[in-house]
Amino acid sequence: MESLRFRFARLRIALSIIALLIWFAVGAGAQNAETPASGELTGNRSTKAIPDEQAASEMDASIPAPLRRDDFGASEIASANTFVESLHLADWLGPLAPIALSPFFGLTVLSGLALWGPAWVTDNALLSNAGPLHHESVFVVFLILTVLTSIPRLSKVSKPFAQAMDQVEAYSVIIILLVIKILASVDAEPAPVAVVQLGVLSFTAQTLLMIAMVINLIVINSVKFFFEVLIWLTPVPAIDALFEIGNKTICAALLALYAMSPTIATLVNLGILFAALLVFRWVSRRLTFYRTMFFDPLLSMVWKSYGRPHAASLVAFPKASRDPFVAKSRWRLAKDQERWVASPWGLLGGQDYPLDVVSTPEIRRGWIAHTLWMETAEYGPLEFHVSRRYDGALQRWMELCEFRMCEAEESQSRDVTQARTEFG
């Protein structure tokens, strides 16, 4: 299991990032709320003039002595304020939570606000009259996509197709938002370019903002997708339609809040992001587990070589947590001569754990997933979920791995009433 110290370290990092974004968002909201004393108006937005030398000296004098530095004066403060205002953080971070909940529907509502919203709503970096969303054809396209992707979610029969399309919808909207952000940056007036140094890497503030937007959307959408899968597995017919209606209602309410106050919407978005980050690892493990169990048998039917075993190895998911095995985490079990080795499967990999198996491993067949049972000297009895990837060549796979079929459990596992318990 993950150490407690590592979990607290991840929590501190998440809190630091969110606190930094809140500080910038509040600063941007305060800058937008001020009435400019001087400057030129461009469209619906005002651009403040950089203070002259006299104003700069007055600002220098107002800085407390302990905070005053020779290389950090009023001109740098003015440039930083102009930079924060040019990012329009609240305008871009505010709608991310509702868009993550319902991507096409969220962009449809935003396009409607840009087209028919009051003047004070369109005074916004995302909803401006010159923005890409201010086109009736864009509104119609997103409205059609909303209808086409929402109707299949209303019933359990068509829900699997809708769930597959949900991922396409989420990532396509991420690309669309990035394109809109790039176009808005090109059309905007030149602003001071800030570079953020992270170790040996450096990013412009605009690039860092776009990375934050992508992470925000992926984290919240992944947690929402997990709950949709749970709703689909729940044997209540009308619950899918109720969940979809509730999802759209929450999305519309958050976008209404965004129209009234982008800053408050940003704070709400960061709160939702923080809650999603707390459960993201737990959710991510289970989403990987569900995808493997559902799509492995389908892939093996259309991709024949994928369903043929070539070595004594398999992908397995621990049924319960036991150090170092975390429930529903993905592991690769491979036979190295006479010993099995368990390796964590992921981008960063991890330490290999030899398993001294003291008896012949058993396979217990199920409707959706099989169960692999091993008795080990180091960790005692271990149970893993295994997909039905090799069902087309089951005998060959069991010979390679030297497994045996548990006949006593086979008839019981074939009972359809036991299928819902296989994911426990």
Coordinates of C-alpha atoms in Angstrom, one line a residue:
M1 CA 0.0 0.0 0.0
E2 CA 1.0 3.6 -0.5
S3 CA 2.7 5.0 2.5
L4 CA 0.9 7.6 4.6
R5 CA 3.8 10.1 4.1
F6 CA 3.5 9.8 0.3
R7 CA -0.2 10.5 0.5
F8 CA 0.3 13.6 2.6
A9 CA 2.9 14.8 0.2
R10 CA 0.5 14.5 -2.7
L11 CA -2.1 16.3 -0.7
R12 CA 0.2 19.1 0.1
I13 CA 1.2 19.5 -3.6
A14 CA -2.5 19.6 -4.6
L15 CA -3.3 22.2 -2.0
S16 CA -0.4 24.3 -3.0
I17 CA -1.5 24.3 -6.7
I18 CA -5.1 25.1 -5.8
A19 CA -4.1 27.9 -3.5
L20 CA -1.9 29.4 -6.2
L21 CA -4.7 29.3 -8.7
I22 CA -7.2 30.8 -6.2
W23 CA -4.7 33.7 -5.5
F24 CA -4.4 34.4 -9.3
A25 CA -8.2 34.0 -9.8
V26 CA -9.1 36.4 -7.0
G27 CA -6.5 38.9 -8.3
A28 CA -7.9 38.7 -11.9
G29 CA -11.4 39.1 -10.5
A30 CA -10.4 42.2 -8.6
Q31 CA -8.7 43.7 -11.6
N32 CA -11.8 43.1 -13.8
A33 CA -14.0 44.7 -11.1
E34 CA -12.1 47.9 -10.8
T35 CA -13.2 51.0 -12.8
P36 CA -10.2 52.3 -14.8
A37 CA -9.1 55.8 -14.1
S38 CA -7.3 56.1 -17.3
G39 CA -6.7 54.1 -20.4
E40 CA -8.3 53.2 -23.7
L41 CA -11.3 51.1 -24.3
T42 CA -11.0 48.2 -26.8
G43 CA -14.3 46.6 -27.6
N44 CA -16.0 45.8 -24.3
R45 CA -12.7 45.6 -22.3
S46 CA -10.5 48.4 -20.8
T47 CA -6.7 48.4 -20.9
K48 CA -5.0 50.3 -18.0
A49 CA -2.1 52.5 -18.8
I50 CA 1.2 51.7 -17.2
P51 CA 1.8 54.3 -14.4
D52 CA 4.2 57.1 -15.1
E53 CA 7.4 57.7 -13.0
Q54 CA 5.6 59.9 -10.5
A55 CA 2.9 57.3 -9.9
A56 CA 5.6 54.7 -9.7
S57 CA 7.5 56.6 -7.0
E58 CA 4.2 57.0 -5.0
M59 CA 3.6 53.2 -5.2
D60 CA 7.2 52.6 -4.1
A61 CA 6.6 54.8 -1.1
S62 CA 3.5 52.9 -0.2
I63 CA 5.3 49.6 -0.1
P64 CA 6.3 48.6 3.5
A65 CA 10.0 48.8 4.2
P66 CA 10.4 45.1 5.1
L67 CA 8.9 44.1 1.8
R68 CA 10.7 46.7 -0.3
R69 CA 13.5 45.5 -2.5
D70 CA 15.8 47.5 -4.9
D71 CA 15.0 45.2 -7.8
F72 CA 11.3 44.9 -7.2
G73 CA 9.5 48.2 -7.7
A74 CA 6.3 49.7 -8.9
S75 CA 7.0 49.0 -12.5
E76 CA 7.3 45.3 -11.9
I77 CA 4.1 45.4 -9.8
A78 CA 2.3 47.2 -12.6
S79 CA 3.6 44.7 -15.2
A80 CA 2.5 41.8 -12.9
N81 CA -1.0 43.3 -12.6
T82 CA -1.2 43.8 -16.4
F83 CA 0.0 40.2 -16.8
V84 CA -2.6 38.8 -14.4
E85 CA -5.4 40.8 -16.1
S86 CA -4.2 39.6 -19.6
L87 CA -4.6 35.9 -18.6
H88 CA -8.3 36.4 -17.6
L89 CA -7.9 33.3 -15.3
A90 CA -11.4 33.5 -13.9
D91 CA -12.9 33.7 -17.4
W92 CA -11.1 30.5 -18.4
L93 CA -11.1 28.4 -15.2
G94 CA -14.7 29.2 -14.2
P95 CA -16.5 27.1 -16.8
L96 CA -14.2 24.0 -16.6
A97 CA -16.2 22.1 -14.0
P98 CA -19.6 22.2 -15.8
I99 CA -17.9 21.5 -19.2
A100 CA -16.2 18.5 -17.6
L101 CA -19.6 17.3 -16.3
S102 CA -21.3 17.6 -19.7
P103 CA -18.9 18.7 -22.4
F104 CA -21.1 19.3 -25.5
F105 CA -24.0 20.6 -23.5
G106 CA -21.7 23.0 -21.6
L107 CA -20.3 24.4 -24.8
T108 CA -23.9 24.7 -26.2
V109 CA -24.9 26.8 -23.2
L110 CA -21.7 28.9 -23.5
S111 CA -22.3 29.5 -27.2
G112 CA -25.9 30.6 -26.3
L113 CA -24.6 33.0 -23.7
A114 CA -22.2 34.5 -26.2
L115 CA -24.9 34.9 -28.8
W116 CA -27.9 36.0 -26.8
G117 CA -26.6 36.9 -23.3
P118 CA -26.8 40.4 -22.0
A119 CA -23.9 42.8 -22.7
W120 CA -22.3 42.3 -19.2
V121 CA -22.1 38.6 -19.9
T122 CA -20.3 39.0 -23.2
D123 CA -17.6 41.2 -21.5
N124 CA -15.6 38.0 -21.1
A125 CA -12.5 36.5 -22.7
L126 CA -14.4 33.3 -23.5
L127 CA -17.8 34.8 -24.4
S128 CA -16.7 38.0 -26.3
N129 CA -18.5 39.1 -29.4
A130 CA -15.3 38.3 -31.4
G131 CA -14.9 34.9 -29.9
P132 CA -15.3 31.5 -31.8
L133 CA -18.4 30.7 -29.7
H134 CA -20.2 33.8 -31.0
H135 CA -21.6 32.1 -34.1
E136 CA -25.0 30.6 -34.6
S137 CA -23.6 27.7 -36.7
V138 CA -21.4 26.7 -33.7
F139 CA -24.4 26.8 -31.4
V140 CA -26.4 24.5 -33.8
V141 CA -23.5 22.0 -34.2
F142 CA -23.0 21.7 -30.4
L143 CA -26.8 21.4 -29.9
I144 CA -27.0 18.5 -32.4
L145 CA -24.0 16.8 -30.7
T146 CA -25.6 17.3 -27.3
V147 CA -28.8 15.5 -28.5
L148 CA -26.9 12.7 -30.2
T149 CA -24.8 12.0 -27.2
S150 CA -27.4 12.4 -24.5
I151 CA -30.2 10.2 -25.8
P152 CA -28.2 6.9 -25.6
R153 CA -27.4 7.7 -21.9
L154 CA -31.1 7.4 -21.0
S155 CA -31.3 3.6 -21.1
K156 CA -29.1 0.8 -20.0
V157 CA -29.2 -0.9 -23.4
S158 CA -27.6 1.9 -25.3
K159 CA -25.5 3.2 -22.3
P160 CA -22.3 1.2 -23.2
F161 CA -22.2 2.9 -26.6
A162 CA -22.7 6.3 -24.9
Q163 CA -20.0 5.5 -22.3
A164 CA -17.5 4.8 -25.1
M165 CA -18.5 8.0 -26.9
D166 CA -18.2 9.9 -23.6
Q167 CA -14.4 9.6 -23.8
V168 CA -14.4 10.8 -27.4
E169 CA -16.6 13.7 -26.4
A170 CA -14.4 14.7 -23.4
Y171 CA -11.1 14.7 -25.3
S172 CA -12.6 16.4 -28.4
V173 CA -13.9 19.2 -26.1
I174 CA -10.4 19.5 -24.6
I175 CA -9.0 20.1 -28.1
I176 CA -11.7 22.6 -28.9
L177 CA -11.1 24.6 -25.7
L178 CA -7.4 24.7 -26.4
V179 CA -8.0 25.9 -29.9
I180 CA -10.4 28.6 -28.6
K181 CA -7.7 29.7 -26.0
I182 CA -5.0 29.9 -28.7
L183 CA -7.3 31.9 -31.0
A184 CA -8.2 34.2 -28.1
S185 CA -4.5 34.7 -27.3
V186 CA -3.7 35.5 -31.0
D187 CA -6.5 38.1 -31.2
A188 CA -5.8 39.7 -27.8
E189 CA -3.5 42.7 -27.4
P190 CA 0.1 42.0 -26.7
A191 CA 0.8 41.5 -23.0
P192 CA 4.0 41.0 -21.0
V193 CA 5.2 37.4 -21.6
A194 CA 6.0 35.7 -18.3
V195 CA 8.1 32.5 -18.1
V196 CA 7.6 30.0 -15.3
Q197 CA 10.7 28.0 -14.5
L198 CA 10.1 24.5 -13.2
G199 CA 13.5 22.9 -12.7
V200 CA 15.1 22.5 -16.1
L201 CA 11.8 23.2 -17.9
S202 CA 10.3 26.6 -18.6
F203 CA 6.8 27.4 -19.8
T204 CA 5.0 30.6 -20.7
A205 CA 2.1 31.5 -18.4
Q206 CA -0.3 30.9 -21.2
T207 CA 1.0 27.4 -21.8
L208 CA 0.9 26.6 -18.0
L209 CA -2.7 27.8 -18.0
M210 CA -3.7 25.5 -20.9
I211 CA -2.0 22.6 -19.1
A212 CA -3.9 23.4 -15.9
M213 CA -7.2 23.5 -18.0
V214 CA -6.5 20.0 -19.5
I215 CA -5.7 18.5 -16.1
N216 CA -8.8 20.1 -14.6
L217 CA -11.1 18.7 -17.3
I218 CA -9.5 15.2 -17.2
V219 CA -9.7 14.8 -13.4
I220 CA -13.3 16.0 -13.0
N221 CA -14.5 14.1 -16.1
S222 CA -12.8 10.9 -15.0
V223 CA -14.6 11.0 -11.6
K224 CA -17.9 11.8 -13.3
F225 CA -17.4 8.9 -15.8
F226 CA -16.8 6.5 -12.9
F227 CA -20.1 7.4 -11.3
E228 CA -21.8 6.9 -14.7
V229 CA -20.4 3.4 -14.9
L230 CA -21.7 2.7 -11.3
I231 CA -25.1 4.0 -12.3
W232 CA -25.1 1.7 -15.4
L233 CA -24.2 -1.3 -13.2
T234 CA -27.0 -0.5 -10.8
P235 CA -30.1 -2.7 -11.7
V236 CA -32.6 0.2 -11.6
P237 CA -34.0 1.0 -15.1
A238 CA -34.9 4.7 -14.6
I239 CA -31.7 5.7 -12.6
D240 CA -29.7 6.3 -15.8
A241 CA -32.2 8.9 -17.1
L242 CA -32.4 10.6 -13.7
F243 CA -28.6 10.8 -13.4
E244 CA -28.4 12.3 -16.9
I245 CA -31.0 14.9 -16.1
G246 CA -29.3 15.7 -12.8
N247 CA -26.0 16.0 -14.6
K248 CA -27.4 18.5 -17.1
T249 CA -29.1 20.5 -14.4
I250 CA -26.0 20.9 -12.3
C251 CA -24.0 21.8 -15.5
A252 CA -26.6 24.5 -16.3
A253 CA -26.6 25.9 -12.8
L254 CA -22.8 26.1 -12.7
L255 CA -22.8 27.9 -16.0
A256 CA -25.4 30.4 -14.7
L257 CA -23.1 31.1 -11.8
Y258 CA -20.3 31.6 -14.2
A259 CA -22.3 34.1 -16.2
M260 CA -23.0 36.1 -13.0
S261 CA -19.5 35.9 -11.5
P262 CA -16.6 34.1 -13.2
T263 CA -14.5 34.6 -10.0
I264 CA -17.0 32.8 -7.8
A265 CA -17.4 30.1 -10.5
T266 CA -13.6 29.7 -10.5
L267 CA -13.6 29.1 -6.7
V268 CA -16.4 26.6 -7.0
N269 CA -14.5 24.9 -9.8
L270 CA -11.3 24.7 -7.7
G271 CA -13.3 23.2 -4.8
I272 CA -14.8 20.5 -7.2
L273 CA -11.3 19.9 -8.5
F274 CA -9.9 19.5 -5.0
A275 CA -12.6 17.0 -4.1
A276 CA -12.0 15.1 -7.4
L277 CA -8.2 15.0 -6.8
L278 CA -8.8 13.3 -3.4
V279 CA -10.5 10.3 -5.0
F280 CA -8.8 10.4 -8.4
R281 CA -6.3 7.6 -7.8
W282 CA -9.0 5.4 -6.3
V283 CA -11.3 6.1 -9.3
S284 CA -8.6 5.8 -11.8
R285 CA -7.7 2.2 -10.7
R286 CA -11.3 1.1 -10.9
L287 CA -11.9 2.7 -14.3
T288 CA -8.8 0.8 -15.6
F289 CA -10.2 -2.3 -14.1
Y290 CA -13.7 -1.9 -15.7
R291 CA -12.2 -1.0 -19.1
T292 CA -10.0 -4.1 -19.0
M293 CA -12.8 -6.5 -18.0
F294 CA -15.3 -5.1 -20.6
F295 CA -13.0 -4.4 -23.6
D296 CA -10.5 -7.3 -23.4
P297 CA -13.0 -9.9 -24.6
L298 CA -14.3 -7.6 -27.4
L299 CA -10.7 -6.9 -28.6
S300 CA -9.9 -10.6 -28.6
M301 CA -12.9 -11.2 -30.9
V302 CA -11.9 -8.6 -33.5
W303 CA -8.1 -8.9 -33.1
K304 CA -7.4 -12.6 -33.1
S305 CA -3.7 -12.3 -32.1
Y306 CA -4.6 -10.3 -29.0
G307 CA -6.6 -13.3 -27.8
R308 CA -3.8 -15.8 -28.3
P309 CA -1.4 -16.4 -25.4
H310 CA 2.3 -16.5 -26.2
A311 CA 3.9 -16.8 -22.8
A312 CA 3.1 -17.6 -19.2
S313 CA 1.9 -14.1 -18.3
L314 CA -1.3 -12.2 -17.6
V315 CA -2.8 -8.9 -16.4
A316 CA -4.4 -9.3 -13.0
F317 CA -6.2 -7.0 -10.5
P318 CA -6.0 -7.8 -6.8
K319 CA -9.5 -8.4 -5.4
A320 CA -8.6 -7.0 -1.9
S321 CA -5.8 -4.8 -0.6
R322 CA -2.8 -6.5 1.0
D323 CA 0.6 -4.9 1.1
P324 CA 2.0 -4.3 -1.5
F325 CA -1.1 -5.1 -3.6
V326 CA -3.8 -2.4 -3.7
A327 CA -7.3 -3.5 -4.6
K328 CA -8.1 -3.0 -8.3
S329 CA -4.6 -1.9 -9.2
R330 CA -3.2 -3.4 -12.4
W331 CA -0.4 -5.9 -12.1
R332 CA 1.5 -8.1 -14.6
L333 CA 2.0 -11.7 -13.4
A334 CA 4.7 -13.5 -15.3
K335 CA 6.3 -16.9 -14.7
D336 CA 10.1 -16.7 -14.4
Q337 CA 11.3 -20.3 -14.6
E338 CA 9.7 -21.9 -11.5
R339 CA 8.7 -18.6 -9.8
W340 CA 6.0 -16.1 -10.5
V341 CA 6.9 -12.4 -10.5
A342 CA 4.3 -9.6 -9.9
S343 CA 5.1 -6.2 -11.5
P344 CA 3.0 -3.1 -11.1
W345 CA 1.8 -1.9 -14.5
G346 CA 1.9 1.8 -15.0
L347 CA 3.8 4.7 -16.6
L348 CA 6.4 4.7 -13.8
G349 CA 6.5 1.0 -13.2
G350 CA 7.7 -0.1 -9.8
Q351 CA 9.4 -2.8 -7.8
D352 CA 9.0 -6.4 -8.8
Y353 CA 7.7 -8.9 -6.2
P354 CA 8.6 -12.6 -6.5
L355 CA 5.8 -14.9 -5.5
D356 CA 6.7 -18.3 -4.0
V357 CA 3.5 -20.2 -5.0
V358 CA 3.1 -23.3 -2.8
S359 CA 0.3 -24.9 -4.7
T360 CA -1.1 -25.0 -8.2
P361 CA -2.9 -21.7 -9.0
E362 CA -6.7 -22.1 -9.7
I363 CA -9.0 -20.4 -12.2
R364 CA -12.6 -19.9 -11.2
R365 CA -14.7 -18.9 -14.2
G366 CA -17.2 -16.1 -14.1
W367 CA -19.7 -14.3 -16.3
I368 CA -17.7 -11.0 -16.7
A369 CA -14.3 -11.8 -15.1
H370 CA -12.5 -14.9 -14.0
T371 CA -10.8 -15.2 -10.5
L372 CA -7.2 -16.4 -10.1
W373 CA -6.5 -17.9 -6.7
M374 CA -2.9 -18.4 -5.6
E375 CA -1.4 -19.6 -2.3
T376 CA 1.9 -17.9 -1.7
A377 CA 4.5 -18.3 1.1
E378 CA 5.1 -14.6 1.5
Y379 CA 1.6 -13.1 1.3
G380 CA -0.7 -16.1 2.0
P381 CA -3.7 -16.7 -0.3
L382 CA -4.1 -14.1 -3.0
E383 CA -7.1 -13.5 -5.3
F384 CA -6.9 -11.6 -8.6
H385 CA -9.5 -10.6 -11.1
V386 CA -8.6 -11.7 -14.6
S387 CA -10.3 -10.7 -17.9
R388 CA -11.8 -13.1 -20.4
R389 CA -9.2 -12.1 -22.9
Y390 CA -7.9 -15.7 -23.5
D391 CA -11.3 -17.5 -23.5
G392 CA -10.9 -18.4 -27.1
A393 CA -7.6 -20.3 -26.3
L394 CA -8.3 -21.0 -22.7
Q395 CA -6.8 -24.5 -22.7
R396 CA -3.6 -23.3 -24.3
W397 CA -3.3 -20.5 -21.8
M398 CA -3.8 -22.7 -18.8
E399 CA -1.1 -25.1 -20.1
L400 CA 1.4 -22.3 -20.5
C401 CA 0.7 -20.9 -17.0
E402 CA 0.2 -24.4 -15.4
F403 CA -3.2 -23.4 -14.0
R404 CA -6.0 -25.7 -13.2
M405 CA -9.8 -25.1 -13.4
C406 CA -11.7 -25.2 -10.2
E407 CA -14.5 -27.5 -11.1
A408 CA -16.3 -27.1 -7.8
E409 CA -16.8 -23.4 -8.4
E410 CA -17.6 -23.6 -12.1
S411 CA -21.3 -24.4 -11.8
Q412 CA -21.8 -21.8 -9.1
S413 CA -20.0 -19.1 -11.1
R414 CA -22.2 -19.8 -14.1
D415 CA -25.2 -18.7 -12.2
V416 CA -26.2 -15.3 -13.6
T417 CA -27.2 -14.0 -10.2
Q418 CA -23.5 -14.2 -9.2
A419 CA -22.4 -11.9 -12.0
R420 CA -23.0 -8.7 -10.2
T421 CA -20.7 -9.8 -7.3
E422 CA -17.7 -10.4 -9.5
F423 CA -16.6 -6.8 -9.2
G424 CA -16.7 -6.8 -5.4

